[in-house]
Amino acid sequence: VTDRLAAQLAFLAEADRLKSVLRASTLNDASRRENSAEHSWHVMLYAAVLADQAPPGVDVGRVLRMLLIHDLVEIDVGDTPIHAQGAVSHGSSALLAREQDAADRLFGLLPPDQAAAFRALWDEFEAAQTPDAVYAKSIDRVQPVMQNLASGGGTWVDYGVTRDQLESRVGTKVTRALPRVWAHLAPALDRWFAKA
Amino acid sequence: VTDRLAAQLAFLAEADRLKSVLRASTLNDASRRENSAEHSWHVMLYAAVLADQAPPGVDVGRVLRMLLIHDLVEIDVGDTPIHAQGAVSHGSSALLAREQDAADRLFGLLPPDQAAAFRALWDEFEAAQTPDAVYAKSIDRVQPVMQNLASGGGTWVDYGVTRDQLESRVGTKVTRALPRVWAHLAPALDRWFAKA
């Protein structure tokens, strides 16, 4: 029991570092960049509140657990902004390999049974195939859109994003599980990009 | 549907402000004070990882939802450090009244059915009587202890806390649901306070 508890507490202490991983998006008031720990909390709140928008078959409780751990690998890898087109871009094989190593190290701090369970949940999120993972991914993509609308453009300004790029990089993912949310946001998005 | 979604998104935008509520505790590396949004994420991770320490009858899924919203009232009220002995101290009736007003306003942004469900869950957490609430409270109390141990003392130094005060203000709450965790931490706590 003591060894098990020591491993769990070591993992929880290491997880604290996610609070120092900065994302490209800011808070709604644009006062500073958001970190990946508070982002994780916020998307969990999105998942709970928008539960009645979730497609049939989604288990929101599982989605909450998925979102709780979805960004932990960023402790080693950092956040990769979706609109940044650098050497290591979002979804590239180089990034995926680094994330796998990070998952090995971080979940490996836990007792083996928990390490396996957390890793399976993270793998499911990354694969984005099951209803729970698709809903979780849609939630994870729509929250930064809300932040950008509130803060005056945010990463759309920073990376010179067009309305078409937003649609292909983000809209196609959000609409997989949340078509009505995306349709609801469309007029505000059209207005913002028309002015930009 | 549109009005409902608009209310949900307005609540989620308002919730963003929890990221700007600063707590007395710092990050483990003592680089800055922790905010209540990232703290909420961290205690949810504690609740998930320490689930095998939870007393019989605890539904960890419900506890995650409880911890997800447990600090939202701090958007209006701010964080009240447990070791601060000011005019408005932890658990005072003045503070409780302000928290009730904050809960009315914040949960009231949601559609009525969700407002009622979230409020009932928050009331249950505050009352600290059900197994889920007792476990959630124990988790919420033990995380800052771990932060203080990691950061070199934190709020124990700031507020001149003694080992006895820690035991009465925190230990008695942690041991309600997590006696083995508190026993596990005791040697490290004894060492820290012996040196302080």
CSV table of C-alpha atoms in Angstrom, one decimal, chain B:
chain,number,residue,atom,x,y,z
B,1,VAL,CA,-32.4,25.1,-28.4
B,2,THR,CA,-30.7,28.4,-29.4
B,3,ASP,CA,-31.6,30.2,-26.1
B,4,ARG,CA,-30.5,27.1,-24.1
B,5,LEU,CA,-27.1,27.0,-25.9
B,6,ALA,CA,-26.6,30.7,-25.6
B,7,ALA,CA,-27.1,30.4,-21.8
B,8,GLN,CA,-24.7,27.5,-21.6
B,9,LEU,CA,-22.0,29.3,-23.6
B,10,ALA,CA,-22.5,32.5,-21.5
B,11,PHE,CA,-21.9,30.4,-18.3
B,12,LEU,CA,-18.8,28.8,-19.8
B,13,ALA,CA,-17.4,32.3,-20.8
B,14,GLU,CA,-18.1,33.6,-17.3
B,15,ALA,CA,-16.4,30.5,-15.7
B,16,ASP,CA,-13.2,31.6,-17.5
B,17,ARG,CA,-12.7,34.1,-14.7
B,18,LEU,CA,-11.9,31.4,-12.2
B,19,LYS,CA,-8.4,31.3,-13.9
B,20,SER,CA,-7.8,34.8,-12.5
B,21,VAL,CA,-8.7,33.9,-8.9
B,22,LEU,CA,-5.4,33.4,-7.0
B,23,ARG,CA,-5.0,31.0,-4.1
B,24,ALA,CA,-2.5,31.4,-1.2
B,25,SER,CA,-0.6,28.2,-2.3
B,26,THR,CA,2.0,28.2,-5.0
B,27,LEU,CA,2.9,25.8,-7.7
B,28,ASN,CA,5.2,23.0,-6.6
B,29,ASP,CA,8.2,24.9,-8.0
B,30,ALA,CA,7.1,28.0,-6.0
B,31,SER,CA,7.3,30.1,-9.2
B,32,ARG,CA,3.9,31.7,-8.7
B,33,ARG,CA,0.6,31.4,-6.9
B,34,GLU,CA,-1.8,28.8,-8.1
B,35,ASN,CA,-5.2,29.8,-9.5
B,36,SER,CA,-8.5,28.2,-8.6
B,37,ALA,CA,-9.1,26.8,-12.1
B,38,GLU,CA,-5.9,24.9,-12.3
B,39,HIS,CA,-6.3,23.9,-8.7
B,40,SER,CA,-9.7,22.4,-9.6
B,41,TRP,CA,-8.1,20.4,-12.4
B,42,HIS,CA,-5.4,19.1,-10.0
B,43,VAL,CA,-7.8,18.0,-7.3
B,44,MET,CA,-9.9,16.1,-9.9
B,45,LEU,CA,-6.7,14.3,-10.9
B,46,TYR,CA,-6.1,13.5,-7.2
B,47,ALA,CA,-9.7,12.2,-6.9
B,48,ALA,CA,-9.2,9.9,-9.9
B,49,VAL,CA,-5.8,8.7,-8.9
B,50,LEU,CA,-6.5,8.1,-5.2
B,51,ALA,CA,-9.9,6.4,-6.0
B,52,ASP,CA,-8.7,3.2,-4.5
B,53,GLN,CA,-8.2,5.0,-1.2
B,54,ALA,CA,-11.8,6.3,-1.2
B,55,PRO,CA,-14.1,4.9,1.5
B,56,PRO,CA,-16.9,2.4,0.4
B,57,GLY,CA,-19.9,4.0,-1.2
B,58,VAL,CA,-18.0,6.8,-2.9
B,59,ASP,CA,-18.9,7.4,-6.6
B,60,VAL,CA,-15.7,8.9,-8.0
B,61,GLY,CA,-17.6,10.1,-11.1
B,62,ARG,CA,-19.9,12.2,-9.0
B,63,VAL,CA,-16.9,13.5,-7.0
B,64,LEU,CA,-15.2,14.7,-10.2
B,65,ARG,CA,-18.4,16.7,-11.1
B,66,MET,CA,-18.4,18.1,-7.6
B,67,LEU,CA,-14.8,19.2,-7.7
B,68,LEU,CA,-15.3,20.5,-11.3
B,69,ILE,CA,-17.6,23.2,-9.9
B,70,HIS,CA,-16.6,23.4,-6.2
B,71,ASP,CA,-14.7,26.7,-6.5
B,72,LEU,CA,-16.8,28.6,-9.1
B,73,VAL,CA,-18.2,30.9,-6.4
B,74,GLU,CA,-14.7,32.2,-5.9
B,75,ILE,CA,-15.2,34.2,-9.1
B,76,ASP,CA,-17.3,36.6,-7.0
B,77,VAL,CA,-15.9,35.9,-3.5
B,78,GLY,CA,-12.3,35.2,-4.1
B,79,ASP,CA,-10.3,32.4,-2.4
B,80,THR,CA,-10.2,32.4,1.4
B,81,PRO,CA,-7.0,30.8,2.7
B,82,ILE,CA,-7.7,28.2,5.3
B,83,HIS,CA,-4.8,29.5,7.5
B,84,ALA,CA,-5.7,33.2,7.3
B,85,GLN,CA,-7.4,34.4,10.4
B,86,GLY,CA,-9.0,37.7,9.1
B,87,ALA,CA,-12.3,39.4,9.4
B,88,VAL,CA,-13.9,37.1,6.9
B,89,SER,CA,-12.4,33.7,7.8
B,90,HIS,CA,-12.8,30.3,6.4
B,91,GLY,CA,-16.3,28.9,7.4
B,92,SER,CA,-17.6,32.2,8.9
B,93,SER,CA,-21.3,33.0,8.4
B,94,ALA,CA,-20.4,36.2,6.5
B,95,LEU,CA,-18.4,34.2,4.0
B,96,LEU,CA,-21.1,31.5,3.7
B,97,ALA,CA,-23.7,34.2,2.9
B,98,ARG,CA,-21.5,35.7,0.2
B,99,GLU,CA,-20.9,32.3,-1.3
B,100,GLN,CA,-24.6,31.6,-1.5
B,101,ASP,CA,-25.2,34.9,-3.4
B,102,ALA,CA,-22.4,33.9,-5.7
B,103,ALA,CA,-23.9,30.5,-6.3
B,104,ASP,CA,-27.3,32.1,-7.1
B,105,ARG,CA,-25.7,34.4,-9.7
B,106,LEU,CA,-23.3,32.0,-11.3
B,107,PHE,CA,-25.4,28.8,-11.5
B,108,GLY,CA,-28.3,31.1,-12.4
B,109,LEU,CA,-26.6,31.8,-15.7
B,110,LEU,CA,-27.4,28.2,-16.8
B,111,PRO,CA,-30.7,26.8,-18.1
B,112,PRO,CA,-32.9,26.2,-15.0
B,113,ASP,CA,-32.6,22.3,-15.0
B,114,GLN,CA,-28.8,22.5,-15.1
B,115,ALA,CA,-28.7,25.4,-12.7
B,116,ALA,CA,-30.7,23.2,-10.2
B,117,ALA,CA,-28.5,20.2,-10.7
B,118,PHE,CA,-25.2,22.1,-10.4
B,119,ARG,CA,-26.4,24.0,-7.4
B,120,ALA,CA,-27.6,20.7,-5.6
B,121,LEU,CA,-24.1,19.2,-6.2
B,122,TRP,CA,-22.4,22.3,-4.9
B,123,ASP,CA,-24.7,22.4,-1.8
B,124,GLU,CA,-23.9,18.8,-1.2
B,125,PHE,CA,-20.1,19.5,-1.4
B,126,GLU,CA,-20.5,22.5,1.0
B,127,ALA,CA,-22.5,20.4,3.5
B,128,ALA,CA,-19.7,17.8,3.6
B,129,GLN,CA,-22.0,15.0,4.9
B,130,THR,CA,-22.4,12.5,2.1
B,131,PRO,CA,-19.6,10.0,1.3
B,132,ASP,CA,-19.0,11.7,-2.0
B,133,ALA,CA,-18.7,15.2,-0.4
B,134,VAL,CA,-16.5,14.0,2.4
B,135,TYR,CA,-14.1,12.4,0.0
B,136,ALA,CA,-14.2,15.5,-2.2
B,137,LYS,CA,-13.4,17.7,0.8
B,138,SER,CA,-10.6,15.4,1.9
B,139,ILE,CA,-9.0,15.6,-1.6
B,140,ASP,CA,-9.4,19.4,-1.6
B,141,ARG,CA,-7.6,19.7,1.7
B,142,VAL,CA,-4.7,17.3,1.0
B,143,GLN,CA,-3.6,18.8,-2.3
B,144,PRO,CA,-2.4,22.1,-0.8
B,145,VAL,CA,-0.4,20.1,1.8
B,146,MET,CA,1.4,18.3,-1.0
B,147,GLN,CA,2.0,21.7,-2.7
B,148,ASN,CA,3.5,23.1,0.5
B,149,LEU,CA,5.7,20.1,1.1
B,150,ALA,CA,7.0,20.4,-2.5
B,151,SER,CA,7.4,24.2,-2.5
B,152,GLY,CA,9.3,24.5,0.8
B,153,GLY,CA,6.5,25.4,3.2
B,154,GLY,CA,4.3,27.9,1.3
B,155,THR,CA,1.3,29.0,3.3
B,156,TRP,CA,2.7,27.4,6.5
B,157,VAL,CA,5.5,29.9,6.4
B,158,ASP,CA,3.3,32.8,5.2
B,159,TYR,CA,0.8,32.3,8.0
B,160,GLY,CA,3.1,30.9,10.7
B,161,VAL,CA,1.2,27.7,11.0
B,162,THR,CA,2.2,25.1,13.7
B,163,ARG,CA,2.1,21.4,13.4
B,164,ASP,CA,-0.9,21.3,15.8
B,165,GLN,CA,-2.8,23.9,13.8
B,166,LEU,CA,-2.2,21.9,10.6
B,167,GLU,CA,-3.6,18.9,12.4
B,168,SER,CA,-6.7,20.6,13.6
B,169,ARG,CA,-7.5,22.7,10.5
B,170,VAL,CA,-6.5,20.2,7.8
B,171,GLY,CA,-5.6,16.8,9.3
B,172,THR,CA,-9.0,16.2,10.9
B,173,LYS,CA,-10.6,16.9,7.5
B,174,VAL,CA,-8.3,14.8,5.4
B,175,THR,CA,-8.5,11.8,7.8
B,176,ARG,CA,-12.3,11.7,7.4
B,177,ALA,CA,-11.9,10.0,4.0
B,178,LEU,CA,-8.2,9.5,3.5
B,179,PRO,CA,-6.6,8.3,6.8
B,180,ARG,CA,-3.9,6.3,5.1
B,181,VAL,CA,-2.9,9.2,3.0
B,182,TRP,CA,-2.6,11.4,6.1
B,183,ALA,CA,-0.6,8.7,7.9
B,184,HIS,CA,1.7,8.4,4.9
B,185,LEU,CA,2.4,12.1,4.9
B,186,ALA,CA,2.9,12.4,8.7
B,187,PRO,CA,6.7,11.6,8.8
B,188,ALA,CA,7.4,14.3,6.1
B,189,LEU,CA,5.1,16.8,7.9
B,190,ASP,CA,6.9,16.0,11.3
B,191,ARG,CA,10.3,16.6,9.7
B,192,TRP,CA,9.2,19.9,8.0
B,193,PHE,CA,7.7,21.4,11.2
B,194,ALA,CA,10.6,20.2,13.3
B,195,LYS,CA,12.9,22.2,11.1
B,196,ALA,CA,10.6,25.2,10.7
